[in-house]
XYZ file of C-alpha atoms in Angstrom:
559
model
C 34.465 2.921 3.130
C 31.733 3.913 0.655
C 29.515 1.037 1.846
C 30.007 1.770 5.569
C 26.670 3.612 6.079
C 24.779 0.726 4.497
C 26.710 -1.806 6.559
C 25.846 0.138 9.713
C 22.226 0.513 8.677
C 21.688 -3.101 7.662
C 23.443 -4.460 10.768
C 21.301 -2.325 13.065
C 18.252 -2.975 10.930
C 18.548 -6.759 11.107
C 19.153 -6.587 14.844
C 15.984 -4.484 15.316
C 14.051 -6.732 12.920
C 14.987 -9.896 14.812
C 14.100 -8.264 18.136
C 10.686 -7.242 16.804
C 10.030 -10.716 15.399
C 10.678 -12.224 18.840
C 8.396 -9.677 20.478
C 5.557 -10.335 18.005
C 5.613 -13.950 19.206
C 4.612 -12.706 22.674
C 2.572 -9.537 22.021
C 0.610 -9.409 25.268
C 3.704 -9.801 27.447
C 5.577 -7.233 25.353
C 2.693 -4.764 25.523
C 2.250 -5.215 29.276
C 5.957 -4.645 29.893
C 5.923 -1.525 27.717
C 2.880 -0.097 29.521
C 4.286 -0.679 33.016
C 7.597 0.934 32.090
C 5.784 3.889 30.529
C 3.526 4.479 33.530
C 6.388 4.232 35.980
C 8.469 6.717 34.010
C 5.605 9.233 33.689
C 3.966 8.914 37.112
C 5.405 12.172 38.513
C 4.454 14.365 35.556
C 1.528 16.754 35.960
C -0.792 14.504 33.982
C 0.665 11.419 35.674
C -0.213 12.803 39.104
C -3.668 13.802 37.880
C -4.424 10.219 36.856
C -2.519 8.658 39.783
C -0.393 6.560 37.459
C 1.599 5.252 40.430
C -1.514 3.303 41.540
C -2.069 1.552 38.196
C -0.570 -1.923 38.185
C -2.469 -3.798 35.462
C -3.772 -3.313 31.937
C -7.365 -3.561 33.164
C -6.781 -0.834 35.756
C -5.235 1.366 33.064
C -8.225 0.927 30.761
C -10.758 1.552 33.541
C -9.091 4.629 35.065
C -7.758 6.520 32.035
C -10.369 7.928 29.630
C -10.107 7.716 25.856
C -9.239 11.232 24.750
C -8.977 13.099 21.431
C -6.231 15.617 20.729
C -8.362 18.545 21.944
C -7.967 17.269 25.523
C -4.184 17.457 25.229
C -4.011 20.771 23.393
C -3.860 22.937 26.572
C -0.929 20.837 27.820
C 0.995 21.003 24.535
C 0.473 24.776 24.405
C 2.126 25.091 27.823
C 4.987 22.820 26.742
C 5.499 25.039 23.703
C 5.771 28.008 26.077
C 8.588 26.272 27.920
C 6.909 24.530 30.862
C 8.544 21.260 31.939
C 7.289 17.967 33.386
C 3.798 18.526 32.012
C 3.250 15.393 29.915
C 6.727 13.853 30.063
C 9.568 14.068 32.582
C 12.196 14.100 29.814
C 13.281 17.342 28.140
C 11.244 18.150 25.028
C 13.656 18.632 22.126
C 11.199 19.279 19.304
C 7.500 19.791 18.610
C 6.036 17.670 15.807
C 3.398 19.585 13.852
C 0.876 17.444 11.987
C 0.056 18.246 8.379
C -3.437 19.609 8.945
C -4.524 18.228 5.553
C -7.364 16.297 7.203
C -8.042 18.576 10.168
C -6.551 21.028 12.651
C -2.783 20.977 13.067
C -1.641 19.257 16.262
C 1.463 19.713 18.404
C 3.186 16.527 19.568
C 6.047 16.874 22.099
C 9.153 14.914 21.124
C 11.760 13.730 23.591
C 14.883 11.722 22.881
C 13.282 8.704 24.566
C 10.189 9.051 22.348
C 12.314 9.382 19.225
C 14.545 6.442 20.186
C 11.544 4.173 20.721
C 10.172 5.011 17.286
C 13.637 4.625 15.771
C 13.558 0.932 16.635
C 10.583 0.445 14.347
C 12.215 2.399 11.524
C 15.369 0.299 11.824
C 13.321 -2.907 11.853
C 11.591 -1.821 8.635
C 15.028 -1.345 7.051
C 15.962 -4.847 8.140
C 12.845 -6.264 6.504
C 13.501 -4.256 3.323
C 17.099 -5.439 3.090
C 15.931 -9.035 3.455
C 13.347 -8.580 0.686
C 15.913 -6.977 -1.633
C 18.510 -9.682 -1.047
C 15.920 -12.322 -1.884
C 15.640 -10.569 -5.258
C 19.389 -10.315 -5.783
C 19.459 -6.598 -4.870
C 20.806 -4.526 -1.992
C 20.470 -1.085 -0.460
C 22.130 1.654 -2.492
C 22.043 5.464 -2.580
C 18.569 6.994 -2.212
C 16.607 9.853 -3.755
C 14.420 11.766 -1.284
C 12.696 15.123 -1.824
C 11.115 15.660 1.606
C 12.062 19.051 3.061
C 14.423 19.103 6.044
C 13.321 22.530 7.168
C 12.609 23.488 10.773
C 9.513 25.699 10.650
C 10.544 27.905 13.570
C 10.773 28.218 17.338
C 8.020 28.290 19.938
C 7.697 30.955 22.627
C 9.683 28.642 24.878
C 12.508 28.320 22.358
C 11.669 24.808 21.123
C 12.162 23.905 17.476
C 8.969 22.878 15.710
C 7.927 21.555 12.322
C 6.802 18.366 10.568
C 7.996 15.082 12.039
C 10.316 14.315 9.115
C 12.742 17.231 9.533
C 13.027 16.508 13.237
C 14.221 12.972 12.473
C 16.443 14.015 9.571
C 18.385 16.571 11.596
C 19.171 14.140 14.417
C 21.077 11.836 12.045
C 22.248 14.276 9.416
C 25.704 12.637 9.194
C 24.132 9.329 8.184
C 21.707 10.778 5.641
C 24.495 12.783 4.006
C 26.014 9.415 3.076
C 22.790 7.616 2.239
C 21.276 10.210 -0.103
C 22.388 10.522 -3.718
C 22.174 14.312 -3.322
C 23.581 16.689 -0.691
C 21.559 17.068 2.494
C 21.593 20.799 1.716
C 19.168 20.250 -1.196
C 16.487 19.284 1.336
C 16.902 22.615 3.093
C 15.589 24.534 0.078
C 12.159 25.975 0.852
C 10.657 26.176 -2.631
C 9.096 22.820 -3.521
C 9.855 22.878 -7.244
C 13.451 24.027 -6.732
C 14.073 21.405 -4.040
C 12.706 18.566 -6.175
C 14.603 19.732 -9.253
C 17.892 19.916 -7.350
C 17.440 16.506 -5.734
C 16.851 15.017 -9.178
C 19.734 16.891 -10.784
C 22.299 15.786 -8.212
C 20.914 12.219 -8.196
C 21.180 11.945 -11.991
C 24.955 12.195 -11.618
C 24.873 8.838 -9.826
C 23.930 6.026 -12.192
C 23.913 3.541 -9.270
C 20.881 5.055 -7.524
C 18.972 2.230 -5.843
C 15.754 3.607 -4.362
C 13.108 6.331 -4.432
C 11.510 7.398 -1.147
C 8.534 9.704 -0.581
C 5.832 9.995 2.053
C 3.070 9.388 -0.490
C 2.823 7.874 -3.986
C 1.634 11.211 -5.373
C 5.110 12.594 -4.620
C 6.776 9.689 -6.440
C 4.620 10.530 -9.459
C 5.738 14.160 -9.198
C 9.381 13.047 -9.306
C 8.588 11.054 -12.456
C 6.728 13.975 -14.020
C 9.628 16.382 -13.392
C 12.159 13.882 -14.735
C 10.211 13.537 -17.961
C 9.222 17.185 -18.382
C 12.663 18.680 -17.662
C 14.816 15.907 -19.130
C 16.548 18.190 -21.628
C 17.206 20.804 -18.949
C 18.754 18.211 -16.623
C 21.048 16.972 -19.377
C 22.184 20.495 -20.282
C 22.906 21.244 -16.605
C 25.034 18.095 -16.376
C 26.895 19.093 -19.552
C 27.615 22.633 -18.338
C 28.161 21.853 -14.669
C 26.109 24.850 -13.531
C 22.809 25.218 -11.696
C 19.933 26.859 -13.602
C 19.743 30.607 -12.992
C 15.948 30.649 -12.669
C 15.798 28.351 -9.627
C 14.423 29.990 -6.478
C 17.659 30.085 -4.455
C 19.161 32.810 -2.318
C 22.803 33.649 -3.019
C 24.123 31.832 0.060
C 22.294 28.581 -0.727
C 23.229 28.790 -4.418
C 26.890 29.235 -3.486
C 26.802 26.222 -1.142
C 25.234 23.998 -3.791
C 27.431 25.254 -6.617
C 30.456 24.075 -4.661
C 28.970 20.576 -4.626
C 27.994 20.478 -8.313
C 30.225 19.996 -11.333
C 29.927 18.904 -14.961
C 29.386 15.220 -15.725
C 29.679 14.990 -19.536
C 29.822 11.184 -19.645
C 26.605 10.847 -17.656
C 24.993 13.585 -19.760
C 25.816 11.619 -22.949
C 24.295 8.448 -21.470
C 21.080 10.219 -20.560
C 20.842 12.007 -23.914
C 21.214 8.690 -25.733
C 18.385 7.239 -23.631
C 16.231 10.305 -24.276
C 16.851 10.151 -28.020
C 16.171 6.403 -28.169
C 13.174 6.182 -25.833
C 11.716 9.649 -26.327
C 11.467 10.209 -22.567
C 13.284 9.786 -19.275
C 11.699 7.657 -16.550
C 13.361 6.493 -13.327
C 13.986 2.915 -14.564
C 15.542 4.298 -17.762
C 17.724 6.830 -15.940
C 18.844 4.413 -13.222
C 19.320 0.809 -14.342
C 20.046 -0.256 -10.764
C 16.785 1.110 -9.334
C 15.556 -1.654 -7.036
C 12.600 -0.397 -4.966
C 10.260 2.404 -3.976
C 9.360 3.225 -0.384
C 6.082 5.072 0.071
C 2.782 4.886 1.935
C 0.350 2.093 1.135
C -3.379 1.869 1.848
C -5.961 4.634 2.175
C -5.646 7.469 -0.344
C -2.390 5.959 -1.653
C -4.059 3.098 -3.511
C -5.354 5.257 -6.349
C -1.946 6.793 -7.055
C -0.145 3.446 -6.949
C -2.179 2.478 -10.024
C -0.469 5.284 -11.930
C 3.020 3.869 -11.396
C 2.659 1.950 -14.664
C 2.552 5.295 -16.511
C 6.268 5.608 -15.774
C 7.221 1.909 -16.013
C 7.441 1.616 -12.236
C 4.970 -1.250 -11.909
C 7.731 -3.892 -11.978
C 9.522 -2.337 -8.981
C 8.693 -3.609 -5.480
C 6.887 -1.002 -3.373
C 7.705 -1.071 0.331
C 5.481 0.664 2.880
C 8.257 1.255 5.426
C 6.272 1.988 8.579
C 2.673 3.041 9.217
C 3.321 6.142 11.273
C 2.238 9.691 12.006
C 3.544 12.595 14.058
C 1.976 10.931 17.113
C 3.844 7.652 16.816
C 4.693 4.554 14.812
C 1.986 1.891 14.787
C 3.223 -0.905 12.571
C 6.138 -2.056 10.425
C 5.998 -3.547 6.950
C 7.644 -6.948 6.812
C 7.758 -7.368 3.023
C 7.354 -5.471 -0.232
C 4.138 -5.237 -2.275
C 2.015 -5.762 0.818
C -0.588 -3.405 2.293
C -0.550 -5.084 5.722
C 2.093 -4.247 8.329
C 2.897 -5.918 11.655
C 1.891 -4.096 14.842
C 4.982 -2.421 16.317
C 4.440 -3.881 19.787
C 7.579 -2.172 21.145
C 6.786 1.441 20.194
C 3.552 1.981 22.131
C 0.697 0.366 24.011
C -2.149 -0.201 21.564
C -5.873 -0.715 21.916
C -8.549 -1.203 19.289
C -12.141 0.073 19.260
C -14.384 -2.290 17.264
C -16.806 -0.761 14.778
C -19.790 -1.739 16.942
C -18.472 0.591 19.677
C -17.659 3.671 17.591
C -20.806 5.563 18.584
C -20.549 4.764 22.296
C -19.548 7.478 24.760
C -17.238 5.077 26.628
C -16.372 2.408 24.060
C -14.967 -0.947 25.089
C -11.555 -1.702 23.611
C -9.773 -4.862 22.525
C -6.121 -5.740 22.936
C -3.777 -6.782 20.138
C -4.481 -10.473 20.759
C -8.270 -10.027 20.613
C -8.804 -8.430 17.195
C -10.092 -10.400 14.204
C -8.891 -10.455 10.561
C -11.182 -8.590 8.195
C -12.658 -6.399 10.938
C -12.149 -2.635 11.190
C -11.089 -0.747 14.283
C -10.125 2.695 15.521
C -6.648 2.486 16.981
C -5.572 4.010 20.309
C -1.972 4.587 21.373
C -0.170 5.340 24.630
C 3.512 6.193 24.310
C 6.394 8.393 25.407
C 4.861 11.535 23.896
C 2.817 11.653 27.113
C -0.512 10.850 25.454
C -2.552 7.967 26.922
C -5.279 5.989 25.155
C -5.065 8.624 22.445
C -7.531 8.272 19.583
C -5.433 9.212 16.544
C -8.478 9.167 14.267
C -7.283 6.388 11.972
C -9.388 3.413 10.946
C -7.465 0.207 10.285
C -8.472 -3.198 9.037
C -6.830 -6.289 10.470
C -5.162 -8.194 7.654
C -3.934 -11.343 9.381
C -1.315 -12.162 11.996
C 2.467 -11.928 11.856
C 3.606 -14.522 14.372
C 1.054 -13.824 17.138
C 0.594 -10.107 16.451
C -1.999 -8.529 14.142
C -1.164 -6.842 10.866
C -2.787 -3.488 10.079
C -4.081 -2.058 6.819
C -4.759 1.669 6.924
C -8.199 2.376 5.464
C -9.197 5.970 6.212
C -9.290 8.728 8.750
C -12.172 8.764 11.193
C -14.734 11.069 9.655
C -13.438 10.162 6.202
C -16.915 9.005 5.345
C -19.508 10.424 2.957
C -23.245 9.999 3.484
C -26.155 11.459 1.564
C -28.372 9.919 4.246
C -26.630 7.239 6.343
C -24.900 4.915 3.865
C -21.288 5.642 5.026
C -19.249 5.515 1.831
C -15.500 5.455 2.528
C -12.413 6.302 0.507
C -11.728 2.582 0.139
C -15.128 2.191 -1.541
C -14.643 4.932 -4.122
C -11.012 4.013 -4.842
C -12.081 0.438 -5.580
C -14.822 1.721 -7.885
C -12.501 4.082 -9.788
C -9.925 1.309 -10.177
C -12.576 -0.892 -11.807
C -13.796 1.938 -14.039
C -10.298 2.651 -15.323
C -9.838 -1.024 -16.145
C -13.199 -1.226 -17.941
C -12.529 1.919 -19.989
C -8.858 1.122 -20.562
C -7.901 4.641 -19.522
C -6.186 6.605 -16.781
C -7.938 9.256 -14.715
C -5.506 11.932 -13.551
C -7.296 12.440 -10.231
C -10.750 12.477 -8.684
C -12.823 13.294 -5.629
C -16.395 12.578 -4.594
C -18.439 15.105 -2.671
C -22.106 16.005 -2.178
C -24.245 18.596 -3.916
C -25.158 21.669 -1.877
C -28.712 22.651 -2.798
C -30.673 19.381 -2.689
C -31.754 17.235 0.237
C -30.869 14.481 0.307
C -27.836 15.592 -1.723
C -26.510 13.921 -4.865
C -23.096 12.281 -5.009
C -20.829 14.378 -7.261
C -18.058 12.414 -8.951
C -15.442 14.977 -9.999
C -12.686 13.776 -12.313
C -9.750 15.369 -14.103
C -8.558 13.642 -17.262
C -4.985 13.619 -18.551
C -4.145 16.342 -21.123
C -5.628 15.711 -24.578
C -7.814 12.882 -23.232
C -11.542 12.476 -23.677
C -14.033 10.343 -21.790
C -16.060 8.234 -24.190
C -19.590 7.171 -23.223
C -19.659 9.462 -20.209
C -23.282 8.616 -19.343
C -22.463 4.913 -19.303
C -19.359 5.690 -17.198
C -21.564 7.400 -14.604
C -24.069 4.543 -14.619
C -21.272 2.054 -14.035
C -20.002 4.208 -11.151
C -23.430 3.925 -9.553
C -23.620 0.144 -10.162
C -20.105 -0.555 -8.894
C -20.599 1.582 -5.780
C -23.717 -0.475 -5.014
C -21.645 -3.638 -5.304
C -18.812 -2.236 -3.196
C -20.918 -0.596 -0.466
C -24.089 -2.604 0.314
C -25.403 0.268 2.465
C -25.265 2.556 -0.573
C -27.127 -0.054 -2.617
C -29.849 -0.238 0.021
C -30.250 3.540 0.315
C -30.189 4.071 -3.471
C -33.455 2.142 -3.698
C -35.395 5.144 -2.462
C -33.455 7.631 -0.336
C -30.186 8.560 -2.075
C -30.699 10.383 -5.403
C -28.691 9.365 -8.511
C -25.067 10.547 -8.720
C -23.722 13.147 -11.123
C -20.432 13.290 -13.018
C -18.402 16.479 -13.419
C -15.381 16.602 -15.718
C -13.018 19.285 -14.432
C -10.655 21.445 -16.458
C -6.983 20.408 -16.653
C -4.992 21.735 -13.713
C -7.923 21.605 -11.269
C -6.142 19.372 -8.779
C -3.057 21.584 -8.936
C -5.329 24.385 -7.728
C -6.614 22.197 -4.883
C -3.050 21.347 -3.822
C -2.120 25.033 -3.862
C -5.097 25.766 -1.634
C -3.889 23.200 0.870
C -0.373 24.648 0.773
C -1.854 28.117 1.357
C -3.558 26.677 4.439
C -0.113 25.718 5.737
C 0.002 22.049 4.725
C 3.588 21.089 3.748
C 3.617 19.581 0.269
C 5.570 16.537 1.520
C 2.771 15.745 4.000
C -0.163 16.418 1.738
C -2.890 13.774 1.646
C -5.410 14.834 -0.982
C -8.816 13.401 -0.040
C -10.863 11.357 -2.495
C -14.051 12.009 -0.531
C -14.803 15.286 1.163
C -17.631 17.449 2.458
C -15.308 20.461 2.439
C -16.953 22.441 -0.364
C -14.538 25.351 0.091
C -11.563 23.205 -0.851
C -13.110 22.351 -4.222
C -15.155 25.505 -4.740
C -14.783 27.500 -7.953
C -13.113 24.824 -10.088
C -13.983 24.990 -13.774
C -16.426 22.256 -14.779
C -16.079 21.448 -18.481
C -19.001 19.060 -18.580
C -21.649 17.808 -16.139
C -23.528 14.562 -16.722
C -26.658 13.548 -14.853
C -28.063 10.080 -14.395
C -31.741 9.521 -14.987
C -33.602 7.766 -12.191
């Protein structure tokens, strides 16, 4: 009986995986069928009547008659849906409003229907099927999971609809399943305070020595789990010995009572963990859980820098699975294997179009279909799906990796606008992450975190490389470090190399005080960004976000 949830999950997952594989063999037919079904279902909505969806019979007609629109065009409609109006964007009842993180722009409201959620659920199940296959090839299998994402509904709209991040909306629809799958009570995810929630998830999970996987939206959150496990190891062990929850956790009396009923002493497990702590001098996930088999977290984009830090906690031998490339607006692709940045287009969750880089500045850009894109090229991705958005520009830039069967694989690179230019050289996050990876290897050191921005008072402005070092660390040969940053960025971004010949002034290096990036994260949380959805940028022109940080040392580069 204990394995029943995993049997259900893997059976459904393999069924969804096999269905997706078949559909990726015929992507154009699958996409055309999806689009026709979508248009027929939505033709009598307000927006459907406005665009005369009943008259559109082909993909070409759809692309010629429906404009490419950003979120701002849909905002008036989603506001009305939030107030309770029906049949605006979708004929189905709206059961939830997904709120985007807002970490890279204004928060958006995405209407969720059961049909929309079910269509995306197919992709999530398929990803589980692919993960199970990868684990079995390595002699492993799905076991209990540790998750720290909050399962909190943020509130209710004027029309009485629940709203919040996409994650809680999904979690609550299948609470019975997650209660079995998680190594900690579902109730722990309903704790508002981030530190308390993470601590409790770890504490309950430490009781289970058979934990199999760690899951978090972003690698930075996996690193936080590791940091807490190491920093509070003694406290965790004492809690397991006593069988009581710490008194200083931020819990109201009702929540504390509910969790206390689920927690009890585990002296045998406490002895095991204390022996590990005494022998190794620290607790890391692989030391605490010998059966730990994988990590599921985002890959590509800002994630790449944090994945490098997994070795700090002996996680580098564990396979890292991307799950699905998704946002509040939809699911775009599914990872088919571990340790891979490319994921197969989810041809059954939406109708997708791609804007080639040569068309990005055009008012009415020409788009390509899934069968027309080329490996190595970058595109903006458009989606039409059961949220009621058509040809919606989500603002993400993807690179085509290769093809899975006959469908393209996507590698997330950066958000549209996630570009830094002193003049017109267009440096991306991928550029600076690659440079910092090389610098860390050359110096044999770890940088805690970094961001690149532009100086305020000069024109053209200087690049400012801001780094925070680990506690008690020192950067040797800082001037040479900055020079190598400049040289490597020239190699990585040819446009930067060209502009540095005469237009772009030399970069500067600023070493920030310890704790600087904690301050930045707190600022984002104060803006309303949930910590589980936080994507800390590595390039930014938002001076307010990084304003006022203590600079311990500033190094300039002579021309």
